[in-house]
Short mmCIF file of C-alpha atoms in Angstrom, two decimals:
data_model
loop_
_atom_site.label_atom_id
_atom_site.label_comp_id
_atom_site.label_asym_id
_atom_site.label_seq_id
_atom_site.Cartn_x
_atom_site.Cartn_y
_atom_site.Cartn_z
CA MET A 1429 -0.12 -0.36 -0.07
CA ILE A 1430 2.32 2.30 0.81
CA GLU A 1431 4.59 1.61 -2.22
CA ARG A 1432 1.70 2.08 -4.16
CA ALA A 1433 0.78 6.10 -2.79
CA HIS A 1434 4.38 6.69 -3.36
CA GLN A 1435 3.67 5.33 -6.92
CA ASN A 1436 0.81 7.95 -7.24
CA VAL A 1437 2.58 10.55 -6.00
CA ARG A 1438 5.16 10.37 -8.38
CA LEU A 1439 2.40 10.10 -10.99
CA LYS A 1440 0.51 13.21 -10.06
CA ASP A 1441 4.28 15.15 -10.09
CA SER A 1442 4.95 14.36 -13.33
CA ARG A 1443 1.58 15.20 -14.46
CA ASP A 1444 2.11 18.88 -12.70
CA ARG A 1445 5.63 18.60 -14.44
CA VAL A 1446 4.27 17.68 -17.95
CA THR A 1447 1.09 20.49 -17.56
CA SER A 1448 3.67 23.35 -17.16
CA LEU A 1449 5.86 22.11 -19.49
CA GLU A 1450 2.54 22.18 -22.20
CA SER A 1451 1.67 25.77 -21.07
CA GLU A 1452 5.53 27.05 -21.13
CA VAL A 1453 5.53 25.13 -24.56
CA SER A 1454 2.45 26.73 -25.77
CA LYS A 1455 4.06 30.16 -24.63
CA LEU A 1456 7.06 29.73 -27.04
CA LYS A 1457 4.74 28.96 -29.89
CA GLN A 1458 3.10 32.21 -29.37
CA SER A 1459 6.52 33.82 -29.08
CA VAL A 1460 7.58 32.09 -32.31
CA LEU A 1461 4.89 33.26 -34.22
CA ASP A 1462 5.43 36.38 -32.55
CA LEU A 1463 8.76 37.12 -34.13
CA THR A 1464 7.83 35.37 -37.08
CA LYS A 1465 5.53 37.99 -37.81
CA GLU A 1466 7.86 41.03 -36.92
CA ARG A 1467 10.59 39.20 -39.12
CA ASN A 1468 8.32 39.27 -42.46
CA ASP A 1469 7.31 42.80 -41.48
CA PHE A 1470 11.21 43.72 -41.11
CA LYS A 1471 11.98 42.12 -44.25
CA ARG A 1472 8.83 43.79 -46.43
CA GLN A 1473 10.39 47.31 -44.89
CA CYS A 1474 13.61 46.34 -46.12
CA SER A 1475 12.85 46.00 -49.26
CA GLU A 1476 10.38 48.76 -49.43
CA ALA A 1477 13.88 50.62 -48.33
CA VAL A 1478 15.87 49.21 -50.95
CA THR A 1479 13.53 49.89 -53.75
CA ARG A 1480 13.49 53.62 -52.37
CA PHE A 1481 16.82 54.01 -52.23
CA GLU A 1482 17.35 52.58 -55.42
CA MET A 1483 14.71 55.29 -57.29
CA ILE A 1484 16.69 57.87 -55.43
CA ASN A 1485 20.09 56.63 -56.64
CA ASN A 1486 18.68 56.45 -59.81
CA GLU A 1487 17.21 60.14 -59.52
CA CYS A 1488 20.55 61.45 -58.74
CA GLY A 1489 22.41 59.75 -61.68
CA HIS A 1490 19.95 61.67 -63.81
CA LEU A 1491 20.53 65.22 -62.22
CA TYR A 1492 24.23 64.84 -61.91
CA SER A 1493 24.30 63.96 -65.55
CA LYS A 1494 21.83 66.75 -66.74
CA ILE A 1495 24.65 68.92 -63.96
CA LYS A 1496 26.89 67.79 -66.02
CA GLU A 1497 25.40 68.18 -69.61
CA LEU A 1498 24.30 72.16 -68.62
CA ASP A 1499 27.95 72.52 -67.72
CA ASP A 1500 29.49 71.51 -70.35
CA ILE A 1501 26.84 73.88 -72.50
CA LEU A 1502 27.82 76.71 -70.48
CA ALA A 1503 31.48 76.45 -69.74
CA LYS A 1504 34.79 75.53 -71.76
CA LYS A 1505 38.27 75.04 -70.61
CA GLY A 1506 39.67 78.47 -69.93
CA GLN A 1507 35.80 80.15 -70.28
CA THR A 1508 34.05 82.41 -68.09
CA GLU A 1509 30.57 81.40 -67.66
CA GLU A 1510 29.48 84.80 -67.23
CA ILE A 1511 30.69 85.85 -70.47
CA ILE A 1512 31.04 83.20 -73.14
CA HIS A 1513 28.14 80.64 -74.36
CA VAL A 1514 29.33 77.78 -75.95
CA LEU A 1515 26.90 77.26 -78.96
CA ASN A 1516 25.40 73.52 -79.33
CA SER A 1517 21.94 72.40 -81.52
CA LYS A 1518 18.97 73.78 -78.60
CA ILE A 1519 20.60 77.55 -78.88
CA LYS A 1520 19.11 77.64 -82.30
CA ASP A 1521 16.40 77.54 -81.49
CA THR A 1522 16.70 80.83 -78.54
CA GLN A 1523 15.82 84.13 -80.11
CA PHE A 1524 20.03 84.95 -79.14
CA TYR A 1525 21.45 82.38 -81.15
CA ASN A 1526 23.49 84.32 -84.32
CA PRO A 1527 24.94 82.05 -86.84
CA ARG A 1528 27.58 84.48 -88.10
CA GLU A 1529 29.28 84.57 -84.81
CA GLY A 1530 29.98 81.41 -83.92
CA LEU A 1531 31.84 79.86 -80.77
CA GLY A 1532 32.52 82.46 -78.14
CA PHE A 1533 29.76 84.68 -78.63
CA GLN A 1534 28.93 86.29 -75.56
CA ASN A 1535 25.23 85.25 -73.83
CA HIS A 1536 22.99 87.85 -73.55
CA GLU A 1537 20.95 85.02 -71.17
CA ASN A 1538 23.52 84.67 -68.74
CA LEU A 1539 24.10 87.64 -66.17
CA LYS A 1540 27.60 89.16 -65.02
CA LYS A 1541 29.32 88.29 -61.89
CA ILE A 1542 28.30 90.63 -59.62
CA GLU A 1543 31.18 92.64 -57.84
CA CYS A 1544 29.98 92.69 -54.04
CA PRO A 1545 28.02 88.95 -53.38
CA GLN A 1546 27.03 90.25 -50.01
CA SER A 1547 24.45 92.57 -51.57
CA TYR A 1548 22.37 89.28 -52.28
CA ASP A 1549 23.01 87.58 -48.58
CA ILE A 1550 20.65 87.24 -46.15
CA LYS A 1551 23.04 88.15 -43.47
CA TYR A 1552 24.34 91.36 -44.80
CA MET A 1553 20.33 92.89 -46.20
CA ASN A 1554 19.32 94.84 -42.95
CA LEU A 1555 22.84 96.52 -42.61
CA GLY A 1556 22.40 99.40 -44.52
CA SER A 1557 24.82 100.85 -47.36
CA THR A 1558 27.26 101.91 -44.42
CA LYS A 1559 28.13 98.94 -43.01
CA LEU A 1560 27.59 96.73 -46.05
CA MET A 1561 30.74 98.75 -47.26
CA LYS A 1562 32.37 97.61 -44.63
CA PHE A 1563 31.76 93.63 -45.63
CA THR A 1564 32.09 94.46 -49.40
CA TYR A 1565 35.24 96.60 -49.75
CA GLY A 1566 38.69 97.60 -48.43
CA SER A 1567 39.31 99.66 -45.40
CA GLU A 1568 41.48 101.96 -47.87
CA THR A 1569 38.45 102.68 -49.78
CA ILE A 1570 36.18 103.10 -46.77
CA LYS A 1571 39.04 105.68 -45.98
CA GLU A 1572 39.00 107.53 -48.89
CA GLU A 1573 35.08 107.43 -49.44
CA GLU A 1574 35.00 109.18 -45.75
CA ASP A 1575 37.66 111.63 -47.49
CA LYS A 1576 35.50 112.91 -49.97
CA SER A 1577 32.66 113.41 -48.14
CA LYS A 1578 34.04 115.20 -45.64
CA ASN A 1579 36.09 118.20 -47.94
CA ARG A 1580 33.18 118.13 -50.03
CA ALA A 1581 32.36 121.87 -50.64
CA ARG A 1582 29.46 122.67 -50.13
CA ALA A 1583 27.59 126.32 -51.49
CA GLU A 1584 26.53 128.63 -48.81
CA VAL A 1585 25.33 131.90 -50.29
CA SER A 1586 24.96 134.71 -47.03
CA PHE A 1587 22.08 136.90 -46.85
CA ASP A 1588 21.76 139.91 -45.18
CA TYR A 1589 17.98 139.66 -44.52
CA THR A 1590 17.94 142.73 -42.52
CA ALA A 1591 19.16 145.72 -45.19
CA LEU A 1592 17.00 143.99 -46.82
CA ASN A 1593 13.83 144.55 -44.37
CA ASP A 1594 15.17 148.04 -44.10
CA SER A 1595 15.32 149.02 -47.73
CA TYR A 1596 11.19 148.73 -47.94
CA ALA A 1597 10.78 151.50 -45.90
CA THR A 1598 12.75 154.04 -47.79
CA ARG A 1599 12.70 152.31 -51.32
CA GLU A 1600 10.76 154.51 -53.66
CA ILE A 1601 8.92 152.48 -56.40
CA SER A 1602 8.69 153.92 -59.94
CA LEU A 1603 4.97 153.09 -61.01
CA SER A 1604 3.89 153.48 -64.80
CA ASP A 1605 2.00 156.30 -66.28
CA ASP A 1606 -1.11 154.41 -66.72
CA TYR A 1607 -1.17 153.50 -62.89
CA VAL A 1608 -0.35 157.20 -61.60
CA ILE A 1609 -3.04 158.53 -64.41
CA CYS A 1610 -6.09 156.23 -63.12
CA SER A 1611 -4.89 156.72 -59.20
CA SER A 1612 -5.30 160.95 -59.60
CA PRO A 1613 -8.98 161.38 -57.98
CA GLU A 1614 -9.39 164.63 -59.86
CA LYS A 1615 -8.24 162.65 -63.42
CA GLN A 1616 -10.51 160.04 -62.06
CA ASN A 1617 -13.40 161.93 -62.95
CA VAL A 1618 -12.59 163.62 -65.84
CA SER A 1619 -12.31 160.52 -67.45
CA ASP A 1620 -15.41 159.06 -65.88
CA LYS A 1621 -17.44 162.14 -67.36
CA GLU A 1622 -15.40 161.79 -71.04
CA SER A 1623 -16.66 158.15 -71.03
CA THR A 1624 -20.38 159.01 -70.25
CA SER A 1625 -20.41 161.78 -73.32
CA THR A 1626 -19.22 159.27 -75.71
CA SER A 1627 -21.78 156.65 -74.49
CA LYS A 1628 -24.28 158.92 -75.20
#
């Protein structure tokens, strides 16, 4: 009886152990499924990233080839791209194409290189012309400009307003004869009578 009781206890323990192992196995299976799903998602993201990278790389290669083509059109060895325009077949469609001048004529479509690039820089735009000159020109040029502005002669006319005001009191104004005749009261009455008689 005692031996049978020991066997029952051992059987119960082994059943409990099997049950715990089965639960652990089910948990491991679930974790494997989750990891497999994550792996598939990661593979899909990697494939999308590779495809996108290839597209961007192809686009960059196309842009670089376009830039090289434009550089070959606008610039030639030993020539500046600001004033020299190398002709090709595409330029014939433009209005500035002149077949008589051939290669190397001045291109009207390109602007000349500006002397002070800081004029178009956002850091220097709100400084004003005086402060901007300090960044664009040397100290000697600034000093010469300041000396010129200081030594520039200003036209100052001195006028005696007191003598002008005093002259109004003693000045004799020459009046015309017509004004003198009309201003005299006696002559004015005579002229009125003559005008009335003629009107009758």
